Short mmCIF file of C-alpha atoms in Angstrom, two decimals:
data_model
loop_
_atom_site.label_atom_id
_atom_site.label_comp_id
_atom_site.label_asym_id
_atom_site.label_seq_id
_atom_site.Cartn_x
_atom_site.Cartn_y
_atom_site.Cartn_z
CA MET A 190 9.12 -59.11 -169.66
CA ILE A 191 6.47 -59.01 -166.97
CA ALA A 192 7.14 -58.38 -163.28
CA LEU A 193 5.59 -59.26 -159.93
CA PRO A 194 3.25 -56.21 -159.70
CA GLU A 195 1.51 -57.26 -162.94
CA ILE A 196 0.93 -60.75 -161.56
CA ARG A 197 -0.45 -59.40 -158.29
CA SER A 198 -2.76 -57.11 -160.25
CA ALA A 199 -3.93 -60.05 -162.37
CA ALA A 200 -4.74 -62.02 -159.20
CA THR A 201 -7.15 -59.27 -158.13
CA VAL A 202 -8.81 -59.10 -161.55
CA ILE A 203 -9.44 -62.81 -161.95
CA ALA A 204 -10.20 -63.76 -158.32
CA PRO A 205 -14.03 -63.60 -158.66
CA HIS A 206 -14.06 -66.01 -161.58
CA VAL A 207 -11.42 -68.70 -160.99
CA VAL A 208 -11.04 -71.52 -158.51
CA ARG A 209 -8.21 -70.99 -156.07
CA THR A 210 -7.06 -74.54 -156.49
CA PRO A 211 -5.64 -76.26 -153.38
CA LEU A 212 -2.39 -78.14 -153.05
CA LEU A 213 -3.03 -81.86 -152.80
CA PRO A 214 -0.53 -84.39 -151.41
CA PHE A 215 0.70 -86.92 -153.98
CA GLY A 216 3.46 -89.28 -152.89
CA PRO A 217 6.29 -87.25 -151.38
CA GLY A 218 5.24 -84.15 -153.31
CA TRP A 219 2.19 -82.06 -154.08
CA LEU A 220 -0.21 -81.35 -156.94
CA LYS A 221 -1.62 -78.01 -158.05
CA PRO A 222 -4.83 -79.26 -159.77
CA GLU A 223 -5.66 -76.60 -162.37
CA ASN A 224 -7.83 -79.23 -164.06
CA LEU A 225 -10.44 -78.16 -161.48
CA GLN A 226 -10.95 -74.75 -163.10
CA PRO A 227 -14.42 -74.12 -164.61
CA ILE A 228 -13.13 -74.85 -168.13
CA GLY A 229 -10.86 -77.67 -166.96
CA ALA A 230 -7.50 -75.92 -167.39
CA PHE A 231 -5.24 -73.13 -166.12
CA LYS A 232 -5.78 -71.17 -169.33
CA LEU A 233 -8.80 -69.44 -167.80
CA ARG A 234 -6.52 -67.26 -165.68
CA GLY A 235 -4.67 -65.67 -168.57
CA ALA A 236 -7.73 -65.29 -170.79
CA LEU A 237 -9.74 -63.58 -168.06
CA ASN A 238 -6.94 -61.15 -167.28
CA ALA A 239 -6.27 -60.32 -170.92
CA LEU A 240 -9.91 -59.83 -171.88
CA ALA A 241 -10.68 -57.73 -168.81
CA ARG A 242 -7.90 -55.31 -169.79
CA LEU A 243 -8.95 -54.82 -173.41
CA GLU A 244 -9.75 -51.18 -174.06
CA ASN A 245 -12.02 -51.99 -176.99
CA ARG A 246 -13.82 -55.32 -177.15
CA ALA A 247 -17.03 -54.13 -178.81
CA ASN A 248 -16.25 -56.10 -181.97
CA GLY A 249 -15.50 -59.26 -180.06
CA VAL A 250 -12.37 -61.32 -179.61
CA VAL A 251 -10.47 -63.87 -181.67
CA ALA A 252 -8.18 -66.64 -180.46
CA TYR A 253 -6.32 -69.60 -181.93
CA SER A 254 -5.86 -72.67 -179.80
CA SER A 255 -5.50 -76.44 -179.62
CA GLY A 256 -8.35 -76.49 -177.13
CA ASN A 257 -7.88 -75.20 -173.60
CA HIS A 258 -7.19 -71.56 -174.47
CA ALA A 259 -10.15 -71.79 -176.83
CA GLN A 260 -12.46 -72.70 -173.97
CA ALA A 261 -10.89 -70.08 -171.71
CA VAL A 262 -11.44 -67.24 -174.20
CA ALA A 263 -14.97 -68.46 -174.93
CA PHE A 264 -15.73 -68.48 -171.19
CA ALA A 265 -14.25 -65.01 -170.64
CA ALA A 266 -16.04 -63.59 -173.69
CA ARG A 267 -19.38 -64.94 -172.53
CA LEU A 268 -18.74 -63.43 -169.09
CA HIS A 269 -18.20 -60.00 -170.66
CA GLY A 270 -21.03 -60.37 -173.19
CA VAL A 271 -18.89 -60.18 -176.33
CA PRO A 272 -18.69 -62.59 -179.30
CA ALA A 273 -15.73 -64.96 -179.60
CA ALA A 274 -14.32 -66.54 -182.77
CA ILE A 275 -11.89 -69.39 -182.17
CA VAL A 276 -9.58 -71.00 -184.72
CA MET A 277 -8.67 -74.60 -183.86
CA PRO A 278 -6.43 -77.12 -185.65
CA ASP A 279 -7.99 -80.18 -187.23
CA ASN A 280 -6.13 -82.53 -184.85
CA THR A 281 -7.86 -81.04 -181.78
CA PRO A 282 -9.69 -83.66 -179.68
CA ALA A 283 -13.43 -83.51 -180.34
CA VAL A 284 -14.14 -83.06 -176.63
CA LYS A 285 -12.36 -79.68 -176.70
CA ILE A 286 -14.06 -78.50 -179.89
CA GLU A 287 -17.51 -79.33 -178.56
CA ALA A 288 -16.79 -77.70 -175.19
CA THR A 289 -15.72 -74.49 -176.95
CA LYS A 290 -18.89 -74.42 -179.02
CA ALA A 291 -20.98 -75.09 -175.90
CA LEU A 292 -19.57 -71.90 -174.38
CA GLY A 293 -21.04 -69.92 -177.27
CA ALA A 294 -17.97 -69.41 -179.43
CA GLU A 295 -17.90 -69.56 -183.21
CA VAL A 296 -15.33 -72.23 -184.13
CA PHE A 297 -13.21 -72.47 -187.30
CA ILE A 298 -11.29 -75.70 -187.97
CA VAL A 299 -8.09 -75.39 -190.05
CA GLY A 300 -4.85 -77.26 -190.73
CA ILE A 301 -2.33 -77.32 -187.90
CA THR A 302 -0.04 -74.78 -189.61
CA GLU A 303 -2.86 -72.36 -190.54
CA ARG A 304 -4.17 -71.27 -187.14
CA VAL A 305 -2.38 -67.95 -186.76
CA GLU A 306 -3.01 -66.84 -190.36
CA ARG A 307 -6.75 -67.57 -190.12
CA ALA A 308 -7.03 -65.84 -186.75
CA GLU A 309 -5.27 -62.72 -188.06
CA ALA A 310 -7.62 -62.69 -191.05
CA LEU A 311 -10.65 -62.78 -188.73
CA VAL A 312 -9.22 -59.90 -186.69
CA ALA A 313 -8.81 -57.84 -189.86
CA GLU A 314 -12.26 -58.72 -191.18
CA ARG A 315 -14.14 -58.01 -187.96
CA GLY A 316 -12.06 -55.38 -186.21
CA ALA A 317 -11.89 -57.79 -183.28
CA ALA A 318 -9.16 -58.08 -180.66
CA LEU A 319 -6.74 -61.00 -180.73
CA ILE A 320 -6.04 -62.85 -177.47
CA PRO A 321 -3.09 -65.14 -178.19
CA PRO A 322 -2.61 -68.32 -176.16
CA PHE A 323 0.71 -67.30 -174.60
CA ASP A 324 2.49 -64.49 -176.46
CA HIS A 325 1.03 -61.60 -174.47
CA PRO A 326 2.04 -59.94 -171.17
CA ASP A 327 -1.51 -59.98 -169.75
CA VAL A 328 -1.91 -63.69 -170.54
CA ILE A 329 1.44 -64.48 -168.92
CA ALA A 330 0.59 -62.40 -165.85
CA GLY A 331 -2.69 -64.27 -165.42
CA GLN A 332 -0.95 -67.63 -165.52
CA GLY A 333 1.60 -66.36 -163.01
CA THR A 334 -1.06 -66.19 -160.32
CA ILE A 335 -0.57 -69.95 -159.91
CA GLY A 336 2.93 -69.25 -158.64
CA LEU A 337 1.63 -66.78 -156.05
CA GLU A 338 -0.85 -69.35 -154.73
CA ILE A 339 1.78 -72.10 -154.47
CA LEU A 340 4.10 -69.90 -152.41
CA ASP A 341 1.23 -68.78 -150.17
CA ASP A 342 0.08 -72.35 -149.51
CA LEU A 343 3.49 -74.03 -149.19
CA PRO A 344 6.11 -71.55 -147.95
CA GLY A 345 8.67 -74.35 -147.65
CA VAL A 346 8.36 -75.47 -151.27
CA GLU A 347 11.68 -76.45 -152.83
CA ALA A 348 10.70 -76.92 -156.47
CA VAL A 349 7.82 -76.22 -158.84
CA VAL A 350 7.42 -78.41 -161.93
CA VAL A 351 5.50 -76.84 -164.81
CA PRO A 352 4.58 -78.17 -168.28
CA MET A 353 5.98 -76.19 -171.21
CA SER A 354 4.96 -75.58 -174.80
CA GLY A 355 4.23 -72.03 -175.87
CA GLY A 356 5.69 -71.05 -172.54
CA GLY A 357 3.02 -68.73 -171.14
CA LEU A 358 2.37 -70.83 -168.05
CA ILE A 359 5.97 -71.38 -167.03
CA SER A 360 6.86 -67.76 -167.87
CA GLY A 361 4.25 -66.46 -165.44
CA VAL A 362 4.83 -69.04 -162.71
CA ALA A 363 8.60 -68.70 -162.89
CA THR A 364 8.41 -64.91 -162.71
CA ALA A 365 6.21 -65.06 -159.62
CA VAL A 366 8.29 -67.73 -157.89
CA LYS A 367 11.71 -66.30 -158.63
CA SER A 368 10.64 -62.76 -157.76
CA LEU A 369 9.59 -63.85 -154.28
CA ARG A 370 11.75 -66.93 -153.66
CA PRO A 371 14.81 -67.10 -155.91
CA ASP A 372 15.95 -70.20 -154.02
CA VAL A 373 12.99 -72.26 -155.24
CA ARG A 374 13.83 -74.32 -158.33
CA VAL A 375 11.53 -73.92 -161.34
CA ILE A 376 11.65 -77.00 -163.54
CA GLY A 377 10.03 -77.25 -166.94
CA ALA A 378 8.47 -80.50 -168.18
CA GLU A 379 8.16 -81.45 -171.85
CA PRO A 380 7.19 -84.49 -173.90
CA GLU A 381 10.23 -86.04 -175.58
CA LEU A 382 8.38 -85.71 -178.89
CA ALA A 383 8.01 -81.93 -178.45
CA ALA A 384 11.15 -81.04 -176.51
CA ASP A 385 12.17 -77.95 -178.44
CA ILE A 386 12.58 -75.83 -175.28
CA ALA A 387 14.87 -78.42 -173.70
CA GLU A 388 17.04 -78.30 -176.81
CA SER A 389 16.91 -74.49 -176.83
CA LEU A 390 18.17 -74.30 -173.25
CA ARG A 391 20.97 -76.75 -174.03
CA THR A 392 22.12 -74.75 -177.05
CA GLY A 393 21.53 -71.32 -175.52
CA GLU A 394 19.33 -70.12 -178.38
CA LEU A 395 15.76 -70.65 -179.50
CA VAL A 396 15.49 -73.80 -181.62
CA ARG A 397 12.47 -74.37 -183.87
CA TRP A 398 11.05 -77.86 -184.42
CA ASP A 399 8.82 -78.85 -187.33
CA PRO A 400 5.19 -78.54 -186.12
CA LEU A 401 4.40 -81.93 -187.68
CA LYS A 402 7.09 -83.46 -185.50
CA ARG A 403 5.71 -81.81 -182.35
CA ALA A 404 2.22 -82.99 -183.33
CA GLN A 405 3.20 -86.61 -182.69
CA THR A 406 2.84 -86.31 -178.91
CA ALA A 407 -0.40 -87.35 -177.23
CA ALA A 408 -0.04 -84.19 -175.13
CA ASP A 409 -2.04 -82.14 -177.63
CA ALA A 410 -1.91 -78.93 -175.58
CA LEU A 411 1.91 -79.05 -175.64
CA ARG A 412 2.45 -78.96 -179.40
CA ASP A 413 3.19 -75.23 -179.62
CA GLU A 414 6.57 -73.51 -179.58
CA PRO A 415 7.66 -70.52 -177.45
CA SER A 416 7.61 -66.95 -178.68
CA GLU A 417 10.48 -64.54 -178.26
CA LEU A 418 8.62 -63.09 -175.26
CA THR A 419 8.13 -66.39 -173.44
CA TRP A 420 11.63 -67.57 -174.38
CA ALA A 421 13.06 -64.50 -172.65
CA HIS A 422 11.29 -65.47 -169.41
CA ILE A 423 12.27 -69.13 -169.71
CA ARG A 424 15.92 -68.33 -170.34
CA GLU A 425 15.98 -65.98 -167.35
CA TYR A 426 14.09 -67.99 -164.75
CA VAL A 427 13.86 -71.72 -165.54
CA ASP A 428 16.47 -73.85 -163.74
CA ASP A 429 16.10 -77.15 -165.56
CA VAL A 430 13.97 -79.18 -167.99
CA ILE A 431 12.84 -82.79 -167.64
CA THR A 432 11.56 -84.60 -170.72
CA VAL A 433 9.17 -87.54 -170.48
CA SER A 434 8.19 -90.32 -172.85
CA GLU A 435 4.72 -90.99 -174.18
CA ASP A 436 4.47 -94.08 -171.96
CA GLU A 437 5.41 -92.03 -168.90
CA ILE A 438 2.81 -89.39 -169.77
CA LEU A 439 0.00 -91.89 -170.21
CA ALA A 440 1.01 -93.74 -167.04
CA ALA A 441 0.77 -90.44 -165.17
CA VAL A 442 -2.76 -89.88 -166.51
CA ALA A 443 -3.81 -93.28 -165.18
CA GLY A 444 -1.91 -92.77 -161.93
CA LEU A 445 -3.63 -89.48 -161.23
CA ALA A 446 -7.04 -91.04 -161.79
CA ARG A 447 -6.33 -94.05 -159.59
CA ARG A 448 -4.24 -92.51 -156.81
CA ALA A 449 -5.39 -88.89 -156.64
CA ARG A 450 -8.92 -89.26 -158.04
CA LEU A 451 -8.06 -86.52 -160.54
CA ILE A 452 -8.88 -86.55 -164.25
CA ALA A 453 -6.00 -85.16 -166.29
CA GLU A 454 -5.43 -84.97 -170.02
CA PRO A 455 -1.99 -86.10 -171.25
CA SER A 456 -0.72 -82.51 -171.34
CA GLY A 457 -1.95 -81.97 -167.81
CA ALA A 458 -0.04 -85.02 -166.57
CA VAL A 459 3.36 -84.15 -168.07
CA ALA A 460 4.60 -82.25 -165.00
CA VAL A 461 3.48 -85.14 -162.78
CA ALA A 462 5.41 -87.60 -164.95
CA ALA A 463 8.48 -85.38 -164.68
CA GLN A 464 8.08 -84.96 -160.92
CA GLU A 465 7.94 -88.74 -160.46
CA LYS A 466 11.18 -89.11 -162.44
CA ILE A 467 13.12 -86.66 -160.28
CA GLY A 468 11.50 -87.42 -156.90
CA GLY A 469 11.51 -84.91 -154.08
CA THR A 470 8.81 -82.84 -152.44
CA GLY A 471 8.07 -80.31 -155.14
CA VAL A 472 4.75 -79.14 -156.56
CA ALA A 473 3.67 -80.42 -159.98
CA VAL A 474 1.13 -78.31 -161.86
CA VAL A 475 -1.68 -80.43 -163.30
CA SER A 476 -2.44 -78.00 -166.08
CA GLY A 477 -5.61 -79.47 -167.59
CA GLY A 478 -8.20 -82.21 -167.44
CA ASN A 479 -9.99 -82.09 -170.80
CA VAL A 480 -9.16 -85.65 -171.76
CA ASP A 481 -10.74 -87.65 -174.54
CA PRO A 482 -13.10 -90.09 -172.74
CA ALA A 483 -12.10 -93.02 -174.95
CA LEU A 484 -8.41 -92.47 -174.21
CA LEU A 485 -9.05 -92.31 -170.46
CA ALA A 486 -11.16 -95.45 -170.57
CA SER A 487 -8.45 -97.33 -172.47
CA LEU A 488 -5.76 -96.28 -169.98
CA LEU A 489 -7.82 -97.30 -166.96
CA ALA A 490 -8.66 -100.65 -168.55
CA ARG A 491 -5.00 -101.65 -168.78
#
């Protein structure tokens, strides 16, 4: 498990390349708008930290991703002048595939259960380095820098609400928050259709859901499952989990656009939907804004 010094170190490494997103008031609470990052999602933090620490990146990097980590690794690779090969599932929104290609990455589209196998094959073929989307200490530490910023900007914060899937984001944020302020509640947010972590916390052991079942949620960036590494952080530091329906997620996307003037993808709005269910003055992390334009238009037309 990672610790506070690794997160502080990551903050120094990534500072020149990320937006230090502000806290924005939203109802009685606050938003941490990571959709304002250069690639539209928090994933840039972890990818930048992980790639910067690679001892050998001469043969390039490989990643597998449903979209936001793909763009983050492509951005970081371009920054360091190394090639990036990204494996993406065939249910990835086109907007994320095109954005990854626009950043100079070579993209491979595969079935939703074939991502890891194809990425590992590319690593073996090319001698490249793998940067996983969440199952890596450097990735987790990079995401944890969000927690440092929240505590710096709102010392009186009572709760932080974070979307969960693979668990890298909440692992990093929870480690930062609980290391500095153990009294602050860290609450995970999940779609009801991909609530495997909620079930795992209820049962006390890691529960695996069928990936085809998790794929039903519109929150396409939250269709992964935690690793043993992220599960260890979640079990140690997360106080509670709130699950939200598809209607609540899509209403949060529209609400953010209308009330906060923020564009969020469904995954990015899950913590906001959860925050609105529980009330209070916490901070909800808006994790990403790479929404399909047609979906956004349809939601705003309702």
